[in-house]
mmCIF file of N, CA and C in Angstrom:
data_model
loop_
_atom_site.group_PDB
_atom_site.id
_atom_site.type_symbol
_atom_site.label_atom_id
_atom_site.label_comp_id
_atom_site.label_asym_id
_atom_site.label_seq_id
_atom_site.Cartn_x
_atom_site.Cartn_y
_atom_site.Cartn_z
ATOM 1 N N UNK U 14 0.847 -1.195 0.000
ATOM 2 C CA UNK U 14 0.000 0.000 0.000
ATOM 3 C C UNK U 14 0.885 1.248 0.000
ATOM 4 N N UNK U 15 0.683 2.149 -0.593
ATOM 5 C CA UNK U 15 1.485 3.385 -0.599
ATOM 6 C C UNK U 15 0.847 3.801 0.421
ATOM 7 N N UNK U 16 2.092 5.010 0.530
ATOM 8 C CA UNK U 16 1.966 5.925 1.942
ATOM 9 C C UNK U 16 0.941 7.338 1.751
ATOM 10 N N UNK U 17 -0.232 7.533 2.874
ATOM 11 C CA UNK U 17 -0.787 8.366 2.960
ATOM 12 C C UNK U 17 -0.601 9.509 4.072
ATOM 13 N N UNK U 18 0.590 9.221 3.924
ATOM 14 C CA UNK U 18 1.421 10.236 4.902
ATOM 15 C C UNK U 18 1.606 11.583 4.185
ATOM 16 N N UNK U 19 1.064 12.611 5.022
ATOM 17 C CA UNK U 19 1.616 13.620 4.402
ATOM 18 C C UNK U 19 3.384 14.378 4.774
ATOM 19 N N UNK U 20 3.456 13.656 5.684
ATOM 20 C CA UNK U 20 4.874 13.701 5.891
ATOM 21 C C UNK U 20 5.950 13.135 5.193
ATOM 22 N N UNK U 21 5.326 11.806 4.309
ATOM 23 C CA UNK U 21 6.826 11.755 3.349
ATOM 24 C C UNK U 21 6.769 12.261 1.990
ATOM 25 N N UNK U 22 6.357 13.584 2.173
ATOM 26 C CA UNK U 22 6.064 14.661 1.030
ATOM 27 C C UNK U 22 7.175 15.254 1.065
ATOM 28 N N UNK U 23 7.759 16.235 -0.256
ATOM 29 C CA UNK U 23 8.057 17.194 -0.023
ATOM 30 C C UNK U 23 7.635 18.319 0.986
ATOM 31 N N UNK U 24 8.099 19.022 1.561
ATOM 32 C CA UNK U 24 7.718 20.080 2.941
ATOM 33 C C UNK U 24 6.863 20.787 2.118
ATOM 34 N N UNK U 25 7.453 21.693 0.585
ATOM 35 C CA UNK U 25 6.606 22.263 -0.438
ATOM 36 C C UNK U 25 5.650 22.124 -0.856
ATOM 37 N N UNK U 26 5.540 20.716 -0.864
ATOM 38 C CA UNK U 26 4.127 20.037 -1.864
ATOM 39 C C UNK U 26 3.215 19.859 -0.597
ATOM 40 N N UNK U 27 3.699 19.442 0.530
ATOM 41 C CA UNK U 27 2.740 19.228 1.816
ATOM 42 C C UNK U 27 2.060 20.360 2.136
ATOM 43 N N UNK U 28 2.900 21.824 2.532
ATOM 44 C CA UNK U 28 2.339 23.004 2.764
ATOM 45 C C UNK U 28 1.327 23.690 1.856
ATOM 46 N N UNK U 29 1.759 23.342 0.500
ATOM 47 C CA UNK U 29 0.718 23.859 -0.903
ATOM 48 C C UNK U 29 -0.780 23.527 -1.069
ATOM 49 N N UNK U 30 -0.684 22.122 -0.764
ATOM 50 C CA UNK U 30 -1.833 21.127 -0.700
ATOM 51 C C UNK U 30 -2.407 21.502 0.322
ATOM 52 N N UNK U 31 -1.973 21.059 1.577
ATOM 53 C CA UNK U 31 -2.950 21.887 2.873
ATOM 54 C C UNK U 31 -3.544 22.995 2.931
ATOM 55 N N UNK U 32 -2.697 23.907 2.175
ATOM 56 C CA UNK U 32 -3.690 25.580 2.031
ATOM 57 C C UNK U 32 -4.487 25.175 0.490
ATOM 58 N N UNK U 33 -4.291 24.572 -0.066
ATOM 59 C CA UNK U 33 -5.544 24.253 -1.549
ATOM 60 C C UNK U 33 -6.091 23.542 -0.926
ATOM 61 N N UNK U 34 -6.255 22.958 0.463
ATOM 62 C CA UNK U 34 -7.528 21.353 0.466
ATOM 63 C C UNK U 34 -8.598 22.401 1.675
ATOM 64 N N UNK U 35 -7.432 23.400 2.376
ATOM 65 C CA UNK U 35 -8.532 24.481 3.007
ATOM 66 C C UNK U 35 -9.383 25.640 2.424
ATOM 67 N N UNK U 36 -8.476 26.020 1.318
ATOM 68 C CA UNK U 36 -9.460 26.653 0.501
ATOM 69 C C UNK U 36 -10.621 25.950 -0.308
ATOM 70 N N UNK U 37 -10.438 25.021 -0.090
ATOM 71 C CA UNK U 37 -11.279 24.071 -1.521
ATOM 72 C C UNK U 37 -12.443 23.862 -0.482
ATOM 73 N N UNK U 38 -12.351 23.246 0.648
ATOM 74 C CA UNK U 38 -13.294 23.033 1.775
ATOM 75 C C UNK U 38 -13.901 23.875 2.474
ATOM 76 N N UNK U 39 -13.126 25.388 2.583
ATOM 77 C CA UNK U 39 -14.249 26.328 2.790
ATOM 78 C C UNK U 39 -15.153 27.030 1.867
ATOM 79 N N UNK U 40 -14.632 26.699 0.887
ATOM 80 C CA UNK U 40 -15.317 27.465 -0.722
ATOM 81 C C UNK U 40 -16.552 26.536 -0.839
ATOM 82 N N UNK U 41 -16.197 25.226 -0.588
ATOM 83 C CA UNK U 41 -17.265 23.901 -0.438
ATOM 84 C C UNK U 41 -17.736 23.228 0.510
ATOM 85 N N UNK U 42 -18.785 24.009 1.122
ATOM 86 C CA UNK U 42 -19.423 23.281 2.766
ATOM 87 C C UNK U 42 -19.201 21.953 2.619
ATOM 88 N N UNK U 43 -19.146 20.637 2.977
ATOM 89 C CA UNK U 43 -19.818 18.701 2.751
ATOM 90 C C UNK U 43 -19.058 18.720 2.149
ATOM 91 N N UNK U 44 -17.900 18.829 1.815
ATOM 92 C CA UNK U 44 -16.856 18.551 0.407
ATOM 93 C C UNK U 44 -15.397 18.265 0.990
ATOM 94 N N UNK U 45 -15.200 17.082 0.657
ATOM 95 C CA UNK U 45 -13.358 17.229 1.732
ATOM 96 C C UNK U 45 -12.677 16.472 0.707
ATOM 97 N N UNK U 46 -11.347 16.869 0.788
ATOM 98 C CA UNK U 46 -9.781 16.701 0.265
ATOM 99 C C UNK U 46 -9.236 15.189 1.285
ATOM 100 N N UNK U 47 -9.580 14.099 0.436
ATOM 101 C CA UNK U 47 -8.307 12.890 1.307
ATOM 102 C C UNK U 47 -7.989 12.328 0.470
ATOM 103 N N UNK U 48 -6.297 12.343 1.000
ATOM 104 C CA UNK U 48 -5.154 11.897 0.674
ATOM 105 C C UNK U 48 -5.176 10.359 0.440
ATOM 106 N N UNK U 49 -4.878 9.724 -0.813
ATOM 107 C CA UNK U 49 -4.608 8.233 -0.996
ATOM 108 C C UNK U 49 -3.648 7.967 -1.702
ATOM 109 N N UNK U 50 -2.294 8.888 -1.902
ATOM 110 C CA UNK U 50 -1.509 7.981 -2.125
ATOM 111 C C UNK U 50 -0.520 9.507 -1.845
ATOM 112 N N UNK U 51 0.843 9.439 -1.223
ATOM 113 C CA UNK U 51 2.040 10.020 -1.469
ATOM 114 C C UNK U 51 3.150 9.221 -2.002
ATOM 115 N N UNK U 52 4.153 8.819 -0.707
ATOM 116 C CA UNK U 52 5.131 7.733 -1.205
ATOM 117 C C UNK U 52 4.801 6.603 -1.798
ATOM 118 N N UNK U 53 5.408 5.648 -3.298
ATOM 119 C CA UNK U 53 4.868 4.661 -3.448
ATOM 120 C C UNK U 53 6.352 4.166 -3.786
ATOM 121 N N UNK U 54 6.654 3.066 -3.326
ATOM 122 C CA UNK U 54 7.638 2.341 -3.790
ATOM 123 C C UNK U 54 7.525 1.995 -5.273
ATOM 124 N N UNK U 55 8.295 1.564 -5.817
ATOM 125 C CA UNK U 55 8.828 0.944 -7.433
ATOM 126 C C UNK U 55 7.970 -0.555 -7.865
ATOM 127 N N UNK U 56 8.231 -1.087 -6.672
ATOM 128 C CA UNK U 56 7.089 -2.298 -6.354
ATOM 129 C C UNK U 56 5.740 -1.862 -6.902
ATOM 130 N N UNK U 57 5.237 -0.861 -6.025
ATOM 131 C CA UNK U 57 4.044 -0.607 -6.077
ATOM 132 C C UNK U 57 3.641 0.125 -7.639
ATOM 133 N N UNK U 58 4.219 1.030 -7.906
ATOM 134 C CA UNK U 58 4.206 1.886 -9.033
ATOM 135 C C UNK U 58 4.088 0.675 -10.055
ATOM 136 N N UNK U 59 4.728 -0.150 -10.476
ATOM 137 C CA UNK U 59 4.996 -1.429 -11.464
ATOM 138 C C UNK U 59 3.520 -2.131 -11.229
ATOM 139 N N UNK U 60 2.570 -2.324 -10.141
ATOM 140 C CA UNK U 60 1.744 -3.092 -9.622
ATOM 141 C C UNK U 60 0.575 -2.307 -10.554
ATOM 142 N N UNK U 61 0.369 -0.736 -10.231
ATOM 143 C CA UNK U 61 -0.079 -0.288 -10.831
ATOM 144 C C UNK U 61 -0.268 0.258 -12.471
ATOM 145 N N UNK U 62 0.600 0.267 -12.661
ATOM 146 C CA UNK U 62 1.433 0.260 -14.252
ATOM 147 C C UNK U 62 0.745 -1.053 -14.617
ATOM 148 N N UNK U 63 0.811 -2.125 -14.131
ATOM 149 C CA UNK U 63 0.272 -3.391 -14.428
ATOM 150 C C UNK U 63 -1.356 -3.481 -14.720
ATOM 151 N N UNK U 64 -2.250 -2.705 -14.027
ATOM 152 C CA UNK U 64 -3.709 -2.506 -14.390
ATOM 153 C C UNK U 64 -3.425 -2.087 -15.722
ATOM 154 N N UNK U 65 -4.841 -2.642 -16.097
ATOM 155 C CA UNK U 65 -5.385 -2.566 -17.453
ATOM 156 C C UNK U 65 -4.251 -3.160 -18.490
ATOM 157 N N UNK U 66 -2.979 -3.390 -18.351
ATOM 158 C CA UNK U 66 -2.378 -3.919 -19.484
ATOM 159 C C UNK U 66 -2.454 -5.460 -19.272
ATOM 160 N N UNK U 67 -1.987 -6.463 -17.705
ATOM 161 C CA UNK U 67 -1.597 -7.474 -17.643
ATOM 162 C C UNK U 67 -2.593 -8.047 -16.689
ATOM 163 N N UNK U 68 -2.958 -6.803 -15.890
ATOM 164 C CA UNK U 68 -4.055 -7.252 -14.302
ATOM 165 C C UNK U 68 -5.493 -6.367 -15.260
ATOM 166 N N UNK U 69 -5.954 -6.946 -14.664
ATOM 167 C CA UNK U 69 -7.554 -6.300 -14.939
ATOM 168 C C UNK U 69 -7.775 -4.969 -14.008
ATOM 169 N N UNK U 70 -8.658 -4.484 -14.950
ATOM 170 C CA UNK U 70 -8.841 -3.055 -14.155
ATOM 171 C C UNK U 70 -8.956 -1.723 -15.270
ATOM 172 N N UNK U 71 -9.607 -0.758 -15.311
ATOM 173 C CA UNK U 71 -8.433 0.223 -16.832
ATOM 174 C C UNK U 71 -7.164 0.725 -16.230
ATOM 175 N N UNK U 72 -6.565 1.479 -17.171
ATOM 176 C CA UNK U 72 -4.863 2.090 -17.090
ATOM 177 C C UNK U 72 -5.235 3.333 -15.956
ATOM 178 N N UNK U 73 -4.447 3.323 -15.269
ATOM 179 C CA UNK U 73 -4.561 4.473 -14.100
ATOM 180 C C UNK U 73 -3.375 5.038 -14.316
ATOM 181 N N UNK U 74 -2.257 4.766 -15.212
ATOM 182 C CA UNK U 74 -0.903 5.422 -14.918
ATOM 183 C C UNK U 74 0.013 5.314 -16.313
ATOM 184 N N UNK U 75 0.943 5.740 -17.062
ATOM 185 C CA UNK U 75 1.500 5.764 -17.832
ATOM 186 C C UNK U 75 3.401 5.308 -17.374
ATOM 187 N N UNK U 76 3.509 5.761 -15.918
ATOM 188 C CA UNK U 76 4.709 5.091 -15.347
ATOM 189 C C UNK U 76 4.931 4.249 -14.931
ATOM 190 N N UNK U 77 6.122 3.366 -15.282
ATOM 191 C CA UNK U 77 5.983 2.193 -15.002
ATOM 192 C C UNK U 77 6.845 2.052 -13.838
ATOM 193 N N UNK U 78 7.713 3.157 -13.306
ATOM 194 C CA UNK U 78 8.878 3.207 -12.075
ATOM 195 C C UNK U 78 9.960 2.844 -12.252
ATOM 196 N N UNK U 79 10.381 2.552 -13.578
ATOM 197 C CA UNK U 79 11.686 1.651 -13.999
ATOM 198 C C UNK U 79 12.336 2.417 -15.179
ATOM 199 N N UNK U 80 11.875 2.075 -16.504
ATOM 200 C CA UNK U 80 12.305 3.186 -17.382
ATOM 201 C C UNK U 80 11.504 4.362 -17.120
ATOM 202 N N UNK U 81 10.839 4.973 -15.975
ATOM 203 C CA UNK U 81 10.450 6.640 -16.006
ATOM 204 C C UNK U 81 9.856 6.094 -14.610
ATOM 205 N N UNK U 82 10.359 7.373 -13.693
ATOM 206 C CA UNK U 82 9.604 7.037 -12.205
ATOM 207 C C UNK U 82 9.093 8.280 -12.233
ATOM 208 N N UNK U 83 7.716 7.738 -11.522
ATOM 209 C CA UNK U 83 6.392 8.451 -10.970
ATOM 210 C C UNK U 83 7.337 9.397 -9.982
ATOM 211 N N UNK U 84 6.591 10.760 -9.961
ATOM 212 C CA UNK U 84 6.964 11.611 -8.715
ATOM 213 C C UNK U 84 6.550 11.225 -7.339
ATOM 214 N N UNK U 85 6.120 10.087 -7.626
ATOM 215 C CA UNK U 85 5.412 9.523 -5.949
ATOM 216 C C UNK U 85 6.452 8.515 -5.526
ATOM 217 N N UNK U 86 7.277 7.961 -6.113
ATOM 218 C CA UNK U 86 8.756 6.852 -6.002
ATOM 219 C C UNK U 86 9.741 7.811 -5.776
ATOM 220 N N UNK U 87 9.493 8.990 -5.698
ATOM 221 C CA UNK U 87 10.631 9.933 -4.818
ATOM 222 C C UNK U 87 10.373 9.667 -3.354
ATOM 223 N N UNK U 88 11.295 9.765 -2.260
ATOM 224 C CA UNK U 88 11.397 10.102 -1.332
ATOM 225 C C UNK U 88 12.416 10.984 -0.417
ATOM 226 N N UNK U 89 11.397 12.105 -0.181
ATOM 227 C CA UNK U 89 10.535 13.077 0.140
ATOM 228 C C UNK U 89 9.238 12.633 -1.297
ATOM 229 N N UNK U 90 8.031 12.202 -1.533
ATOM 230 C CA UNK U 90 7.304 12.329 -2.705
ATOM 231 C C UNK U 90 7.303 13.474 -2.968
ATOM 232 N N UNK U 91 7.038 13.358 -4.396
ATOM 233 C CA UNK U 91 6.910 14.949 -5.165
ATOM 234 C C UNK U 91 5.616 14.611 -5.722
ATOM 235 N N UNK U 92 4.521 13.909 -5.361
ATOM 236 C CA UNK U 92 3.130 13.777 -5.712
ATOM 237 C C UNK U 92 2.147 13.903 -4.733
ATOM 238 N N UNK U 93 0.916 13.543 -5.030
ATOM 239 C CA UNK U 93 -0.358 13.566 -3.915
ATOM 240 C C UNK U 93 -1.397 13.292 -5.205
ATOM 241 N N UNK U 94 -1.964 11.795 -4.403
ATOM 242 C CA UNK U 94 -3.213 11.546 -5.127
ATOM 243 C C UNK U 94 -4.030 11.562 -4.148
ATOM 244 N N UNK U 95 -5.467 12.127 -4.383
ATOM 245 C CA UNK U 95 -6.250 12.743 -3.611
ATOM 246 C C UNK U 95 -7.742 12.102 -4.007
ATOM 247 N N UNK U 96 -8.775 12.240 -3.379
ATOM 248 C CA UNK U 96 -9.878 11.623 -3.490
ATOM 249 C C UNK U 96 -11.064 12.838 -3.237
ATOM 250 N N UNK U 97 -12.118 13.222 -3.377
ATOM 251 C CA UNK U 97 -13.260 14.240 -2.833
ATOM 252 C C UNK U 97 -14.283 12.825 -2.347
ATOM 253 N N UNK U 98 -14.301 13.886 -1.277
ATOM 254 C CA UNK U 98 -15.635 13.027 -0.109
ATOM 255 C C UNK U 98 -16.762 14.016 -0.212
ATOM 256 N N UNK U 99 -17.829 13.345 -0.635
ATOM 257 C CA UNK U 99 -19.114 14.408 -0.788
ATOM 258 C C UNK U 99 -20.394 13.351 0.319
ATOM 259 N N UNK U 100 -20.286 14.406 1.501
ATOM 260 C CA UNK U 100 -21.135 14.080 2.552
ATOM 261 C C UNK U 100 -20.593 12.403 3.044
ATOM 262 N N UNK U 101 -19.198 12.522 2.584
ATOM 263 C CA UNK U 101 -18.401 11.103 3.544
ATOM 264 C C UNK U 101 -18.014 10.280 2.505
ATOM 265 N N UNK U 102 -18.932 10.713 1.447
ATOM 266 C CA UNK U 102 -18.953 8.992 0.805
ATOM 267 C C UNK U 102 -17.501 9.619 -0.597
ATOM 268 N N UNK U 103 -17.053 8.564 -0.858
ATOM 269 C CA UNK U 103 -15.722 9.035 -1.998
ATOM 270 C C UNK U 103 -16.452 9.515 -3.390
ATOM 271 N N UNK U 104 -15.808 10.395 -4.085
ATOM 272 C CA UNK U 104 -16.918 10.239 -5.523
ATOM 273 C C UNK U 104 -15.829 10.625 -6.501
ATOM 274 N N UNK U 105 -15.765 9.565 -7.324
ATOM 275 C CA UNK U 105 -14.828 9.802 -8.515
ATOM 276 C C UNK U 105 -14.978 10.681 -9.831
ATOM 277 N N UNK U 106 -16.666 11.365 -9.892
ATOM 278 C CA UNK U 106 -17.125 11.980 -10.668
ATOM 279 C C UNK U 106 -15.982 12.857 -10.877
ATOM 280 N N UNK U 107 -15.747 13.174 -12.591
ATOM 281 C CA UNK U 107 -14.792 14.089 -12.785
ATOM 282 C C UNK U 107 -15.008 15.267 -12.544
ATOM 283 N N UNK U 108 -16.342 15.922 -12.504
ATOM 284 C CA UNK U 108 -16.924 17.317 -12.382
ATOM 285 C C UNK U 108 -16.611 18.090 -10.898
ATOM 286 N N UNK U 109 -16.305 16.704 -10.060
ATOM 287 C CA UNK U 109 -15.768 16.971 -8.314
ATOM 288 C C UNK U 109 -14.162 17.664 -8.674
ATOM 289 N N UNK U 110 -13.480 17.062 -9.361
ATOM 290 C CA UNK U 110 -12.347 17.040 -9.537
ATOM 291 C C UNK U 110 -11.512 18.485 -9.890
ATOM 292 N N UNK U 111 -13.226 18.727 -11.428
ATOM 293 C CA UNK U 111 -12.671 20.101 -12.086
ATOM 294 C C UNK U 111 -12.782 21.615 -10.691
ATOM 295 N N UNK U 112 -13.174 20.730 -9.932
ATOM 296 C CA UNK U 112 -13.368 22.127 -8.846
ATOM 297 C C UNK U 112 -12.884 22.347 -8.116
ATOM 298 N N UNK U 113 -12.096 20.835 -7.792
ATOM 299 C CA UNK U 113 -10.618 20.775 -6.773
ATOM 300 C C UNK U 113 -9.062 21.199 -7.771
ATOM 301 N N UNK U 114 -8.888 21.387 -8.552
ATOM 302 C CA UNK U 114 -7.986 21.118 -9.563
ATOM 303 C C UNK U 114 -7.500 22.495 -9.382
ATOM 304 N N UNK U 115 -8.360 23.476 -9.401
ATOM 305 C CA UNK U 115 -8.150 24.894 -9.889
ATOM 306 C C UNK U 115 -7.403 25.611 -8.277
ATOM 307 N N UNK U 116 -7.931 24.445 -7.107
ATOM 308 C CA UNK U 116 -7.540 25.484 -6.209
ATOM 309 C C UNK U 116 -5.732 24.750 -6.041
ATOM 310 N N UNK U 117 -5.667 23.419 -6.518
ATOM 311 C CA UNK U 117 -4.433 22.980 -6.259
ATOM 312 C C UNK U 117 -3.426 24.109 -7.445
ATOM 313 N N UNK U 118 -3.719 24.288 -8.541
ATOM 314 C CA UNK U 118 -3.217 25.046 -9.431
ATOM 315 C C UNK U 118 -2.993 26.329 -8.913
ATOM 316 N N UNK U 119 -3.878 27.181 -8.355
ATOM 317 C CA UNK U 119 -3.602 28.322 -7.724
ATOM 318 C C UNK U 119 -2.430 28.687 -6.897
ATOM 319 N N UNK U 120 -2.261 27.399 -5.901
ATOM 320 C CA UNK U 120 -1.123 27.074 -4.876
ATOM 321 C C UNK U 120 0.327 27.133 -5.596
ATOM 322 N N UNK U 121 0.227 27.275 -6.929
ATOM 323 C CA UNK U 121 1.204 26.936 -8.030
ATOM 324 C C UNK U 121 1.873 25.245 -8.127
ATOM 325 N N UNK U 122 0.430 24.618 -8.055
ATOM 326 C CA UNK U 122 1.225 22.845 -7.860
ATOM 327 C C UNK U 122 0.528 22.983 -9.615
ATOM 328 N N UNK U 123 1.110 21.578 -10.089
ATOM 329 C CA UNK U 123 0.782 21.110 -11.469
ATOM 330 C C UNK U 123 -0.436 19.721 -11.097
ATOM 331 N N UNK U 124 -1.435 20.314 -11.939
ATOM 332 C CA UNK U 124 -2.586 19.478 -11.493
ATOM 333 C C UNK U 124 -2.941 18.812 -12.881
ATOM 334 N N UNK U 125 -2.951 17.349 -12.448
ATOM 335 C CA UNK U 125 -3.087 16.025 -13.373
ATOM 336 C C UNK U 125 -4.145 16.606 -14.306
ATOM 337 N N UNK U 126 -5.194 16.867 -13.775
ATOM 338 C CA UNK U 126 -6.464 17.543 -15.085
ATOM 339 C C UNK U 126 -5.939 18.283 -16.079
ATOM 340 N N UNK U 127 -4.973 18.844 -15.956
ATOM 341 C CA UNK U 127 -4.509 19.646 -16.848
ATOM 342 C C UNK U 127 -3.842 19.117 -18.003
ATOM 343 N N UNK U 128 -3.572 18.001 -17.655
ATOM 344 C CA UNK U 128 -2.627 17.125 -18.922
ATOM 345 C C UNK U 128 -3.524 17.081 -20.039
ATOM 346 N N UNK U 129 -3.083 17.217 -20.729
ATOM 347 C CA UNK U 129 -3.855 16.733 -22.375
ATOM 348 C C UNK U 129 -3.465 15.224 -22.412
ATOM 349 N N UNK U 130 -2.595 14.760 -22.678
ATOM 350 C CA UNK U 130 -2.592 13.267 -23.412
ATOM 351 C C UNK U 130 -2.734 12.173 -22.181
ATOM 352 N N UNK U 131 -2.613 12.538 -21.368
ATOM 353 C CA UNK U 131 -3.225 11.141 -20.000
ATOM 354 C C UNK U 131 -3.676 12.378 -19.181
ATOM 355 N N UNK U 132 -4.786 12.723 -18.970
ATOM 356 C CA UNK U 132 -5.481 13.209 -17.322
ATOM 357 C C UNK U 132 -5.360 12.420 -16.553
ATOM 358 N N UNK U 133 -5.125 13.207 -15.354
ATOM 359 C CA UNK U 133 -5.251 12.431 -14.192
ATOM 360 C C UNK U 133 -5.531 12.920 -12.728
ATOM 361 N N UNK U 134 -6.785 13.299 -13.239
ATOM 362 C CA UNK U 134 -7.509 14.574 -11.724
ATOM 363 C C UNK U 134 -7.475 14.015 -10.584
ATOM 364 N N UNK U 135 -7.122 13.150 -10.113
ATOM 365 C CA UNK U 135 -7.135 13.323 -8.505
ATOM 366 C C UNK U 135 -5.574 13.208 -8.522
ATOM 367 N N UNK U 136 -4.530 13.639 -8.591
ATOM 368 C CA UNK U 136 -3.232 13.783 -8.735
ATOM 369 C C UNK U 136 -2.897 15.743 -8.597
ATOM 370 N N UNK U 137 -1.657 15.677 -7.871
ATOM 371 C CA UNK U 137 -0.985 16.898 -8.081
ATOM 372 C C UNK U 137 0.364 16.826 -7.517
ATOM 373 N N UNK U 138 1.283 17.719 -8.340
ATOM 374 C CA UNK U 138 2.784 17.356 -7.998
ATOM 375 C C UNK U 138 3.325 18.788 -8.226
ATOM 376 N N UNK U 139 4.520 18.816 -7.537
ATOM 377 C CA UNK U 139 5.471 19.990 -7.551
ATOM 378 C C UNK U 139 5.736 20.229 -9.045
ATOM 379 N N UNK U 140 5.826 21.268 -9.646
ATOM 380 C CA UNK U 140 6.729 21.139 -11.415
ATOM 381 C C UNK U 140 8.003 20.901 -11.063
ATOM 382 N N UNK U 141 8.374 20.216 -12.341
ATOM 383 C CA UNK U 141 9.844 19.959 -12.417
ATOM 384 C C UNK U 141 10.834 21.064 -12.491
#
């Protein structure tokens, strides 16, 4: 299981996110920011890389941790995958996402929605 620590973040990416998951939650009464993935080992990253091509499931990721590592196989991570809770319950709807996205962007983080050729809205990472 990767780490939902916000401590084995970058200090940068930890502090950014906390002021975008408070702005996002007071802008949105019933609406909360949780964390499901920071650190992920190479193991894990490969596990996932593995959906939809070899394991069942669709593609959640384009890195495989080996020839190109995820910013989440850093440690300190340089990622945060994130989830919206609407009245508790998780909701993957993308339309949750486009409304969390803008406040992580504001913080000046690089937010997965923004990608053109793989999206990936519940994601945000430091720029390179």
């Amino acid at each position: 299981m990767p780490s939902v620590d916000l401590n084995a973040c970058e200090t940068d990416l930890r502090e950014k996110f906390l002021r975008a998951r408070r702005a996002y939650e007071q802008a949105n009464p019933g609406y909360l920011l949780r964390v499901t993935a920071t650190h992920r080992s190479v193991r894990e990253q490969q596990m996932l890389f593995a959906q939809g091509r070899t394991r069942p499931g669709r593609v959640v990721t384009m890195v495989d941790g080996v020839k190109q590592m995820s910013k989440h196989n850093y440690f300190p991570s340089r990622a945060i995958d994130y989830c919206v809770t609407v009245g508790g319950k998780v909701s993957w709807a993308e339309a949750e996402y486009e409304v969390a996205g803008p406040f992580m962007e504001a913080e000046g983080l690089v937010w997965g929605g923004s990608w053109t050729s793989f999206r990936d809205l519940p994601h945000v990472e430091l720029p390179a």
